[in-house]
CSV table of C-alpha atoms and ligand atoms in Angstrom, one decimal:
chain,number,residue,atom,x,y,z
A,1,UNK,CA,67.1,89.9,85.9
A,2,UNK,CA,69.9,89.2,83.4
A,3,UNK,CA,69.1,88.0,79.9
A,4,UNK,CA,69.8,84.3,79.5
A,5,UNK,CA,68.7,81.3,77.6
A,6,UNK,CA,66.7,80.2,80.7
A,7,UNK,CA,65.0,83.6,80.8
A,8,UNK,CA,63.9,83.2,77.2
A,9,UNK,CA,62.5,79.7,77.7
A,10,UNK,CA,60.6,81.0,80.7
A,11,UNK,CA,58.6,83.1,78.3
A,12,UNK,CA,57.9,80.2,75.9
A,13,UNK,CA,56.5,77.9,78.5
A,14,UNK,CA,56.9,76.2,81.9
A,15,UNK,CA,59.1,73.3,80.6
A,16,UNK,CA,62.3,75.3,81.2
A,17,UNK,CA,65.6,75.2,79.5
A,18,UNK,CA,66.6,71.8,80.9
A,19,UNK,CA,64.0,70.1,78.8
A,20,UNK,CA,64.8,72.3,75.8
A,21,UNK,CA,68.3,70.8,75.9
A,22,UNK,CA,66.9,67.3,76.2
A,23,UNK,CA,64.7,67.9,73.1
A,24,UNK,CA,67.6,68.9,71.0
A,25,UNK,CA,69.4,65.7,71.9
A,26,UNK,CA,72.8,67.3,71.3
A,27,UNK,CA,76.0,67.2,73.3
A,28,UNK,CA,76.0,70.2,75.5
A,29,UNK,CA,78.1,73.1,74.3
A,30,UNK,CA,79.5,75.9,76.4
A,31,UNK,CA,76.2,77.8,76.3
A,32,UNK,CA,74.2,74.9,77.6
A,33,UNK,CA,76.5,73.9,80.4
A,34,UNK,CA,74.2,75.1,83.1
A,35,UNK,CA,71.3,73.2,81.5
A,36,UNK,CA,73.3,70.1,81.2
A,37,UNK,CA,74.7,70.2,84.7
A,38,UNK,CA,71.3,71.3,86.2
A,39,UNK,CA,69.6,68.6,84.3
A,40,UNK,CA,72.0,65.9,85.5
A,41,UNK,CA,71.6,66.9,89.1
A,42,UNK,CA,67.8,67.3,89.0
A,43,UNK,CA,67.4,63.9,87.3
A,44,UNK,CA,69.7,62.1,89.8
A,45,UNK,CA,68.0,63.9,92.7
A,46,UNK,CA,64.6,62.5,91.5
A,47,UNK,CA,66.1,59.0,91.2
A,48,UNK,CA,67.4,59.1,94.7
A,49,UNK,CA,64.0,60.1,95.9
A,50,UNK,CA,62.7,56.9,94.3
A,51,UNK,CA,65.2,55.0,96.5
A,52,UNK,CA,64.6,57.0,99.7
A,53,UNK,CA,60.8,56.8,99.9
A,54,UNK,CA,60.4,53.0,99.4
A,55,UNK,CA,63.2,52.6,101.9
A,56,UNK,CA,61.3,54.8,104.4
A,57,UNK,CA,58.1,52.6,103.8
A,58,UNK,CA,60.1,49.5,104.5
A,59,UNK,CA,61.5,50.9,107.7
A,60,UNK,CA,58.1,52.0,108.8
A,61,UNK,CA,56.9,48.3,108.4
A,62,UNK,CA,59.2,47.4,111.2
A,63,UNK,CA,57.0,49.3,113.7
A,64,UNK,CA,54.0,47.3,112.7
A,65,UNK,CA,55.6,43.8,112.5
A,66,UNK,CA,58.7,42.8,114.3
A,67,UNK,CA,61.0,41.1,111.8
A,68,UNK,CA,64.6,41.0,110.7
A,69,UNK,CA,65.4,42.7,107.4
A,70,UNK,CA,67.6,39.9,106.0
A,71,UNK,CA,71.3,40.5,106.6
A,72,UNK,CA,70.7,44.2,107.6
A,73,UNK,CA,70.1,46.0,110.9
A,74,UNK,CA,67.2,48.4,111.1
A,75,UNK,CA,69.4,51.1,112.6
A,76,UNK,CA,71.7,50.9,109.6
A,77,UNK,CA,68.9,51.1,107.1
A,78,UNK,CA,67.6,54.2,108.9
A,79,UNK,CA,71.0,55.8,108.4
A,80,UNK,CA,71.0,54.8,104.8
A,81,UNK,CA,67.5,56.3,104.3
A,82,UNK,CA,68.3,59.6,106.0
A,83,UNK,CA,71.8,60.1,104.5
A,84,UNK,CA,70.5,59.3,101.0
A,85,UNK,CA,67.6,61.7,101.5
A,86,UNK,CA,69.9,64.5,102.7
A,87,UNK,CA,72.8,64.0,100.2
A,88,UNK,CA,71.0,62.7,97.2
A,89,UNK,CA,67.4,63.9,97.1
A,90,UNK,CA,67.6,67.3,98.9
A,91,UNK,CA,71.2,68.2,98.3
A,92,UNK,CA,71.6,67.4,94.6
A,93,UNK,CA,68.1,68.7,93.9
A,94,UNK,CA,68.8,72.1,95.4
A,95,UNK,CA,72.2,72.3,93.6
A,96,UNK,CA,70.4,71.5,90.3
A,97,UNK,CA,67.8,74.2,90.9
A,98,UNK,CA,70.4,76.8,91.8
A,99,UNK,CA,72.5,76.0,88.7
A,100,UNK,CA,69.3,76.2,86.6
A,101,UNK,CA,68.5,79.6,88.0
A,102,UNK,CA,71.9,81.3,88.3
A,103,UNK,CA,72.1,82.5,84.7
A,104,UNK,CA,69.0,84.7,85.4
A,105,UNK,CA,71.1,86.7,87.9
A,106,UNK,CA,74.5,86.6,86.2
A,107,UNK,CA,73.3,87.2,82.7
A,108,UNK,CA,75.4,84.4,81.2
A,109,UNK,CA,75.4,80.6,81.3
A,110,UNK,CA,77.2,78.8,84.0
A,111,UNK,CA,80.8,78.3,82.9
A,112,UNK,CA,82.3,74.9,82.3
A,113,UNK,CA,85.0,74.3,84.9
A,114,UNK,CA,86.9,71.6,86.6
A,115,UNK,CA,85.0,71.9,89.9
A,116,UNK,CA,81.7,71.5,88.0
A,117,UNK,CA,83.0,68.5,86.0
A,118,UNK,CA,84.2,66.8,89.2
A,119,UNK,CA,81.0,67.6,91.0
A,120,UNK,CA,79.0,65.8,88.3
A,121,UNK,CA,81.5,63.0,88.1
A,122,UNK,CA,81.6,62.3,91.9
A,123,UNK,CA,78.0,62.8,92.8
A,124,UNK,CA,76.7,59.4,91.9
A,125,UNK,CA,79.6,57.7,93.7
A,126,UNK,CA,79.3,59.9,96.8
A,127,UNK,CA,75.6,59.3,97.3
A,128,UNK,CA,75.5,55.7,96.1
A,129,UNK,CA,78.5,54.8,98.2
A,130,UNK,CA,76.9,56.4,101.3
A,131,UNK,CA,73.7,54.5,100.6
A,132,UNK,CA,75.4,51.1,100.3
A,133,UNK,CA,77.9,51.5,103.1
A,134,UNK,CA,75.4,53.0,105.6
A,135,UNK,CA,73.0,50.2,104.8
A,136,UNK,CA,75.7,47.5,105.2
A,137,UNK,CA,77.9,48.8,108.0
A,138,UNK,CA,76.0,51.7,109.7
A,139,UNK,CA,78.4,54.3,111.0
A,140,UNK,CA,81.8,52.8,110.2
A,141,UNK,CA,85.0,53.7,108.3
A,142,UNK,CA,83.6,53.2,104.8
A,143,UNK,CA,80.4,55.2,105.4
A,144,UNK,CA,82.2,58.0,107.1
A,145,UNK,CA,84.6,58.0,104.1
A,146,UNK,CA,81.6,58.4,101.7
A,147,UNK,CA,80.0,61.0,103.9
A,148,UNK,CA,83.3,63.0,103.6
A,149,UNK,CA,83.2,62.6,99.8
A,150,UNK,CA,79.8,64.3,99.9
A,151,UNK,CA,81.4,67.1,101.8
A,152,UNK,CA,83.9,67.4,99.0
A,153,UNK,CA,80.9,67.8,96.6
A,154,UNK,CA,79.6,70.7,98.7
A,155,UNK,CA,82.9,72.5,98.6
A,156,UNK,CA,83.0,72.0,94.8
A,157,UNK,CA,79.5,73.4,94.5
A,158,UNK,CA,80.4,76.4,96.7
A,159,UNK,CA,83.4,77.1,94.4
A,160,UNK,CA,81.2,76.8,91.3
A,161,UNK,CA,78.7,79.2,92.9
A,162,UNK,CA,81.3,81.7,93.9
A,163,UNK,CA,82.9,81.8,90.5
A,164,UNK,CA,79.6,82.6,89.0
A,165,UNK,CA,78.6,85.4,91.3
A,166,UNK,CA,82.0,87.0,92.3
A,167,UNK,CA,81.8,89.6,89.5
A,168,UNK,CA,78.7,91.2,91.0
A,169,UNK,CA,79.1,93.3,94.2
A,170,UNK,CA,77.2,91.9,97.1
A,171,UNK,CA,75.1,95.0,97.6
A,172,UNK,CA,73.7,94.5,94.1
A,173,UNK,CA,72.7,90.9,94.6
A,174,UNK,CA,68.9,90.4,93.9
A,175,UNK,CA,66.8,88.9,96.7
A,176,UNK,CA,66.9,85.3,95.4
A,177,UNK,CA,70.6,85.3,95.0
A,178,UNK,CA,71.1,86.7,98.6
A,179,UNK,CA,69.2,83.7,100.0
A,180,UNK,CA,71.0,81.2,97.7
A,181,UNK,CA,74.4,82.7,98.7
A,182,UNK,CA,73.5,82.4,102.4
A,183,UNK,CA,72.3,78.8,101.8
A,184,UNK,CA,75.7,77.9,100.3
A,185,UNK,CA,77.5,79.4,103.2
A,186,UNK,CA,75.3,77.4,105.6
A,187,UNK,CA,76.1,74.3,103.6
A,188,UNK,CA,79.8,75.0,104.2
A,189,UNK,CA,79.2,75.7,107.9
A,190,UNK,CA,77.4,72.4,108.3
A,191,UNK,CA,80.8,70.7,107.8
A,192,UNK,CA,81.7,72.1,111.2
A,193,UNK,CA,79.2,69.7,112.7
A,194,UNK,CA,80.7,66.6,111.1
A,195,UNK,CA,84.2,67.8,112.0
A,196,UNK,CA,83.2,68.1,115.6
A,197,UNK,CA,81.8,64.5,115.5
A,198,UNK,CA,85.1,63.2,114.1
A,199,UNK,CA,87.2,65.1,116.7
A,200,UNK,CA,84.9,63.8,119.5
A,201,UNK,CA,85.1,60.2,118.4
A,202,UNK,CA,88.6,59.9,116.8
A,203,UNK,CA,90.6,62.3,118.8
A,204,UNK,CA,88.9,62.5,122.2
A,205,UNK,CA,87.7,58.9,122.1
A,206,UNK,CA,84.1,59.8,123.0
A,207,UNK,CA,85.1,61.4,126.3
A,208,UNK,CA,82.6,64.2,125.9
A,209,UNK,CA,79.2,62.8,124.8
A,210,UNK,CA,77.7,66.3,124.6
A,211,UNK,CA,80.4,67.3,122.1
A,212,UNK,CA,79.4,64.4,119.9
A,213,UNK,CA,75.7,65.4,120.1
A,214,UNK,CA,76.5,69.0,119.5
A,215,UNK,CA,78.3,68.0,116.3
A,216,UNK,CA,75.4,65.8,115.1
A,217,UNK,CA,72.8,68.6,115.7
A,218,UNK,CA,74.9,71.3,114.3
A,219,UNK,CA,75.2,69.3,111.1
A,220,UNK,CA,71.5,68.3,111.0
A,221,UNK,CA,70.2,71.9,111.6
A,222,UNK,CA,72.7,73.8,109.5
A,223,UNK,CA,72.0,71.4,106.6
A,224,UNK,CA,68.2,71.2,106.8
A,225,UNK,CA,67.2,74.5,108.3
A,226,UNK,CA,70.1,76.3,106.7
A,227,UNK,CA,71.1,75.0,103.3
A,228,UNK,CA,67.9,73.3,102.3
A,229,UNK,CA,65.3,75.7,103.8
A,230,UNK,CA,67.0,79.0,103.0
A,231,UNK,CA,68.1,77.8,99.6
A,232,UNK,CA,64.5,76.9,98.8
A,233,UNK,CA,63.4,80.3,99.9
A,234,UNK,CA,65.7,81.7,97.3
A,235,UNK,CA,64.4,79.4,94.6
A,236,UNK,CA,60.8,80.4,95.5
A,237,UNK,CA,61.6,84.1,95.1
A,238,UNK,CA,63.4,83.4,91.8
A,239,UNK,CA,60.5,81.4,90.3
A,240,UNK,CA,57.5,83.3,91.7
A,241,UNK,CA,56.4,86.7,90.4
A,242,UNK,CA,55.6,89.8,92.3
A,243,UNK,CA,52.0,90.6,92.6
A,244,UNK,CA,52.0,93.6,94.9
A,245,UNK,CA,52.8,97.2,94.0
A,246,UNK,CA,52.3,96.5,90.3
A,247,UNK,CA,55.2,94.1,90.3
A,248,UNK,CA,57.5,96.8,91.7
A,249,UNK,CA,58.0,95.5,95.3
A,250,UNK,CA,61.7,94.8,96.1
A,251,UNK,CA,62.3,91.9,98.4
A,252,UNK,CA,66.0,92.6,98.6
A,253,UNK,CA,66.1,94.2,102.1
A,254,UNK,CA,63.7,91.5,103.5
A,255,UNK,CA,65.8,88.7,101.9
A,256,UNK,CA,68.9,90.2,103.5
A,257,UNK,CA,67.3,90.2,106.9
A,258,UNK,CA,66.2,86.5,106.6
A,259,UNK,CA,69.6,85.5,105.3
A,260,UNK,CA,71.4,87.3,108.2
A,261,UNK,CA,69.0,85.8,110.7
A,262,UNK,CA,69.7,82.3,109.3
A,263,UNK,CA,73.5,82.8,109.3
A,264,UNK,CA,73.5,84.1,112.9
A,265,UNK,CA,70.8,81.9,114.5
A,266,UNK,CA,70.6,78.4,113.0
A,267,UNK,CA,73.9,77.2,114.5
A,268,UNK,CA,73.2,78.4,118.1
A,269,UNK,CA,69.6,77.2,117.8
A,270,UNK,CA,70.8,73.7,117.1
A,271,UNK,CA,72.2,73.6,120.6
A,272,UNK,CA,68.6,73.5,121.9
A,273,UNK,CA,68.5,69.8,121.1
A,274,UNK,CA,71.2,69.3,123.8
A,275,UNK,CA,69.0,70.7,126.7
A,276,UNK,CA,67.2,67.4,127.3
A,277,UNK,CA,70.6,65.7,127.1
A,278,UNK,CA,72.1,67.7,129.9
A,279,UNK,CA,73.2,71.1,128.5
A,280,UNK,CA,73.3,73.7,131.3
A,281,UNK,CA,74.3,77.3,131.8
A,282,UNK,CA,73.9,80.4,129.6
A,283,UNK,CA,74.0,78.4,126.4
A,284,UNK,CA,70.5,77.1,127.3
A,285,UNK,CA,68.8,80.5,127.0
A,286,UNK,CA,71.0,81.6,124.1
A,287,UNK,CA,69.9,78.5,122.1
A,288,UNK,CA,66.3,78.9,123.0
A,289,UNK,CA,66.3,82.6,122.1
A,290,UNK,CA,68.1,81.8,118.8
A,291,UNK,CA,65.5,79.2,117.9
A,292,UNK,CA,62.6,81.5,118.7
A,293,UNK,CA,64.1,84.4,116.7
A,294,UNK,CA,64.7,82.0,113.8
A,295,UNK,CA,61.0,81.1,114.1
A,296,UNK,CA,60.1,84.8,113.7
A,297,UNK,CA,62.4,85.0,110.7
A,298,UNK,CA,60.6,82.1,109.0
A,299,UNK,CA,57.2,83.8,109.7
A,300,UNK,CA,58.6,87.0,108.2
A,301,UNK,CA,59.6,85.1,105.0
A,302,UNK,CA,56.0,83.7,104.8
A,303,UNK,CA,54.7,87.3,105.1
A,304,UNK,CA,56.9,88.3,102.1
A,305,UNK,CA,55.9,85.2,100.2
A,306,UNK,CA,52.2,86.0,100.5
A,307,UNK,CA,52.8,88.9,98.1
A,308,UNK,CA,54.0,86.6,95.4
A,309,UNK,CA,52.2,85.0,92.5
A,310,UNK,CA,53.3,81.4,92.5
A,311,UNK,CA,53.9,79.5,89.2
A,312,UNK,CA,50.7,77.4,88.6
A,313,UNK,CA,52.6,74.2,88.4
A,314,UNK,CA,54.3,74.8,91.8
A,315,UNK,CA,51.2,76.2,93.5
A,316,UNK,CA,49.7,73.2,95.4
A,317,UNK,CA,53.2,71.9,96.5
A,318,UNK,CA,54.3,75.3,97.7
A,319,UNK,CA,51.1,76.0,99.6
A,320,UNK,CA,51.6,72.7,101.4
A,321,UNK,CA,55.2,73.7,102.1
A,322,UNK,CA,54.1,77.2,103.3
A,323,UNK,CA,51.6,75.7,105.8
A,324,UNK,CA,54.3,73.3,107.0
A,325,UNK,CA,56.7,76.2,107.4
A,326,UNK,CA,54.2,78.1,109.4
A,327,UNK,CA,53.7,75.1,111.7
A,328,UNK,CA,57.4,74.5,112.0
A,329,UNK,CA,58.0,78.2,112.8
A,330,UNK,CA,55.4,78.0,115.6
A,331,UNK,CA,57.1,74.9,116.9
A,332,UNK,CA,60.4,76.8,117.2
A,333,UNK,CA,58.9,78.4,120.3
A,334,UNK,CA,58.2,75.0,122.0
A,335,UNK,CA,61.6,74.8,123.9
A,336,UNK,CA,60.4,77.5,126.2
A,337,UNK,CA,57.8,75.1,127.6
A,338,UNK,CA,59.0,72.8,130.4
A,339,UNK,CA,57.2,69.8,128.7
A,340,UNK,CA,59.4,70.1,125.7
A,341,UNK,CA,62.4,68.3,127.2
A,342,UNK,CA,60.4,65.1,127.7
A,343,UNK,CA,59.0,65.3,124.2
A,344,UNK,CA,62.4,65.9,122.7
A,345,UNK,CA,63.7,62.7,124.3
A,346,UNK,CA,60.8,60.7,122.9
A,347,UNK,CA,61.6,59.3,119.4
A,348,UNK,CA,58.2,59.7,117.7
A,349,UNK,CA,57.6,63.4,118.2
A,350,UNK,CA,61.2,64.0,117.0
A,351,UNK,CA,60.6,61.8,113.9
A,352,UNK,CA,57.3,63.6,113.3
A,353,UNK,CA,59.0,67.0,113.6
A,354,UNK,CA,61.8,65.8,111.3
A,355,UNK,CA,59.3,64.6,108.6
A,356,UNK,CA,57.3,67.8,109.0
A,357,UNK,CA,60.5,69.6,108.1
A,358,UNK,CA,62.0,67.2,105.5
A,359,UNK,CA,58.9,65.6,103.9
A,360,UNK,CA,56.1,68.2,104.2
A,361,UNK,CA,58.3,71.3,104.0
A,362,UNK,CA,61.6,70.6,102.2
A,363,UNK,CA,60.4,67.9,99.8
A,364,UNK,CA,57.1,69.7,98.9
A,365,UNK,CA,59.2,72.8,98.2
A,366,UNK,CA,61.6,70.8,96.0
A,367,UNK,CA,58.8,69.0,94.2
A,368,UNK,CA,57.0,72.3,93.5
A,369,UNK,CA,60.3,73.8,92.2
A,370,UNK,CA,60.8,70.7,90.0
A,371,UNK,CA,57.3,71.1,88.6
A,372,UNK,CA,57.9,74.8,88.0
A,373,UNK,CA,61.1,74.2,85.9
A,374,UNK,CA,60.2,70.9,84.2
A,375,UNK,CA,56.4,71.0,83.9
A,376,UNK,CA,53.4,70.4,86.1
A,377,UNK,CA,53.0,67.0,87.9
A,378,UNK,CA,49.9,65.0,87.6
A,379,UNK,CA,47.3,66.5,90.1
A,380,UNK,CA,46.9,63.0,91.6
A,381,UNK,CA,50.6,62.7,92.5
A,382,UNK,CA,50.2,65.8,94.7
A,383,UNK,CA,46.9,64.5,96.3
A,384,UNK,CA,48.5,61.2,97.1
A,385,UNK,CA,51.7,62.8,98.4
A,386,UNK,CA,49.9,65.5,100.5
A,387,UNK,CA,47.3,63.2,102.0
A,388,UNK,CA,49.8,60.4,102.8
A,389,UNK,CA,52.5,62.7,104.2
A,390,UNK,CA,50.0,64.7,106.4
A,391,UNK,CA,48.5,61.5,107.9
A,392,UNK,CA,51.9,59.9,108.5
A,393,UNK,CA,53.3,62.9,110.3
A,394,UNK,CA,50.0,63.4,112.3
A,395,UNK,CA,50.0,59.7,113.3
A,396,UNK,CA,53.6,59.9,114.6
A,397,UNK,CA,52.9,63.1,116.5
A,398,UNK,CA,49.8,61.6,118.0
A,399,UNK,CA,51.8,58.5,119.0
A,400,UNK,CA,54.3,60.7,120.8
A,401,UNK,CA,51.6,62.5,122.7
A,402,UNK,CA,49.2,59.6,123.5
A,403,UNK,CA,51.0,56.2,123.4
A,404,UNK,CA,52.5,56.4,126.9
A,405,UNK,CA,49.2,57.4,128.5
A,406,UNK,CA,47.0,55.1,126.3
A,407,UNK,CA,49.0,52.0,125.3
A,408,UNK,CA,46.1,50.7,123.3
A,409,UNK,CA,46.8,53.3,120.6
A,410,UNK,CA,50.4,52.2,120.1
A,411,UNK,CA,49.8,49.6,117.3
A,412,UNK,CA,46.9,51.3,115.5
A,413,UNK,CA,48.9,54.6,115.2
A,414,UNK,CA,51.9,52.8,113.8
A,415,UNK,CA,49.6,50.9,111.4
A,416,UNK,CA,48.1,54.3,110.2
A,417,UNK,CA,51.6,55.8,109.8
A,418,UNK,CA,52.7,52.7,107.8
A,419,UNK,CA,49.5,52.7,105.6
A,420,UNK,CA,49.9,56.5,104.9
A,421,UNK,CA,53.5,56.0,103.9
A,422,UNK,CA,52.4,54.2,100.7
A,423,UNK,CA,50.5,57.1,99.1
A,424,UNK,CA,53.1,59.6,100.3
A,425,UNK,CA,55.9,57.6,98.6
A,426,UNK,CA,53.9,56.9,95.5
A,427,UNK,CA,52.9,60.5,95.1
A,428,UNK,CA,56.4,61.8,95.7
A,429,UNK,CA,58.0,59.5,93.2
A,430,UNK,CA,55.3,60.2,90.6
A,431,UNK,CA,55.5,63.9,91.2
A,432,UNK,CA,59.3,64.0,90.7
A,433,UNK,CA,59.2,62.0,87.4
A,434,UNK,CA,60.9,63.9,84.6
A,435,UNK,CA,59.4,61.9,81.7
A,436,UNK,CA,56.9,64.3,80.3
B,1,LIG,C1,57.2,58.2,102.5
B,1,LIG,C2,58.1,59.0,103.1
B,1,LIG,C3,59.0,58.6,104.2
B,1,LIG,C4,58.9,57.5,105.1
B,1,LIG,C5,57.8,56.5,105.2
B,1,LIG,C6,60.0,57.6,106.0
B,1,LIG,C7,60.2,56.8,107.1
B,1,LIG,C8,61.2,56.9,108.1
B,1,LIG,C9,61.3,56.0,109.2
B,1,LIG,C10,60.5,54.8,109.5
B,1,LIG,C11,62.4,56.5,109.9
B,1,LIG,C12,62.9,55.9,111.2
B,1,LIG,C13,62.1,56.3,112.4
B,1,LIG,C14,62.6,56.0,113.7
B,1,LIG,O1,63.8,55.7,113.9
B,1,LIG,O2,61.8,56.0,114.7
B,1,LIG,C15,62.9,57.7,109.3
B,1,LIG,C16,63.9,58.5,109.7
B,1,LIG,C17,64.4,59.6,109.0
B,1,LIG,N1,64.0,60.1,107.8
B,1,LIG,FE1,62.4,59.4,106.7
B,1,LIG,N2,60.7,58.7,105.7
B,1,LIG,C18,60.2,59.3,104.6
B,1,LIG,C19,60.7,60.4,103.9
B,1,LIG,C20,61.8,61.1,104.2
B,1,LIG,C21,62.4,62.2,103.5
B,1,LIG,C22,61.8,62.8,102.2
B,1,LIG,C23,63.5,62.6,104.2
B,1,LIG,C24,64.4,63.8,103.9
B,1,LIG,C25,64.4,64.6,102.9
B,1,LIG,C26,63.6,61.8,105.4
B,1,LIG,C27,64.6,61.9,106.4
B,1,LIG,C28,64.7,61.2,107.5
B,1,LIG,C29,65.6,61.5,108.6
B,1,LIG,C30,66.7,62.6,108.6
B,1,LIG,C31,65.4,60.5,109.6
B,1,LIG,C32,66.1,60.4,110.9
B,1,LIG,C33,67.2,59.4,110.9
B,1,LIG,C34,67.9,59.2,112.2
B,1,LIG,O3,67.4,59.8,113.2
B,1,LIG,O4,68.9,58.6,112.3
B,1,LIG,N3,62.6,60.9,105.4
B,1,LIG,N4,62.1,57.9,108.1
């Protein structure tokens, strides 16, 4: 690990270099650029979470009481919730964490540069613009424009990342950096999905509905299973300490295997979601096999992570994330079952699966990492968040499995999911608060 200002603060306490810069209350100089940039991104990610979660609770209320949300459409508010969660909370949060950690591997602070300046300048507009335009118009010219602006941010981030690491030969990259690099590549690859959607709608006039769906799922999976999940794996390896083999174990080869698996498998695995929508031919088995192999890769990562000593502040959050990852990895094998197609067409199991992945796995992982670099969260924030999120996801999954056969459970399960959303949202917002 290279010497850096962050490495030094790591010894002095769990607050991390971000907070050290805050305490000094000085304009960032060249040496503190990474602290400044990481801090801006982490703070804004936490603020977007405080928008995303209450919006989720509001949307959940619509399943309990039928009413009209003022001048809005529910469908548009769902788009606003999911895009802000992806772009603002998860995306900016992971960028902030990577910038915070990079100096440990490069041995120097992140350099000031135009791409970094523009990234910081555009980020609030890109995410805020997407929130407002999706909420107001749904999928339309303005929201697609702001979504594209977010893609510009991703390219700028990839340029910043590349400039930092290009001096170090790939074969020397330590395990966390390998996973972070693969995550950045997957982020860039996710743009292929949105490009396919634009070609399908704007050029081919929606003539091939499966092409549109392929674009949507390529984006969703490459972003969430690729960028967010693999990036978080890198963050975990960077922040945790080795316990086994007297601290001598080298996760490098294992990290390379996981990164290669993700780069090769996440894209093809996304096509599984088209099977219930009419995908036929050899792609069916290719996508199912890719998903199952990616499930194995996730279990393999968990086996590596078991050898790590987690930072105390991140411990509870990451254990919840690890359990969720184990369940998600097991669910990657579901498409081999004939019943899967029917479940995948039902909205609630899909939403339960999405929130297992994005709330219980990705958000717990991010909240744990925030706690590790900025200081432990209140234990009650974790308890509220964990209990609420688990009950909400379980109620949605139960709804998907039971509501058709036993219609009487329909309303009670929606009411449970709604009630559980309150502690989940309160705990998440509280846990992400930087003010300590
Ligand atoms: C308290 C926490 C949350 C609540 C109550 C909540 C609630 C909801 C609701 C009610 C829906 C629409 C369900 C439907 O259409 O059947 C939804 C969709 C979604 N949410 Fe959340 N959510 C929460 C947290 C999150 C987080 C943290 C993320 C991402 C990091 C996220 C990402 C998504 C996505 C991607 C969708 C699917 C949108 C679509 O299919 O168009 N949610 N959420």
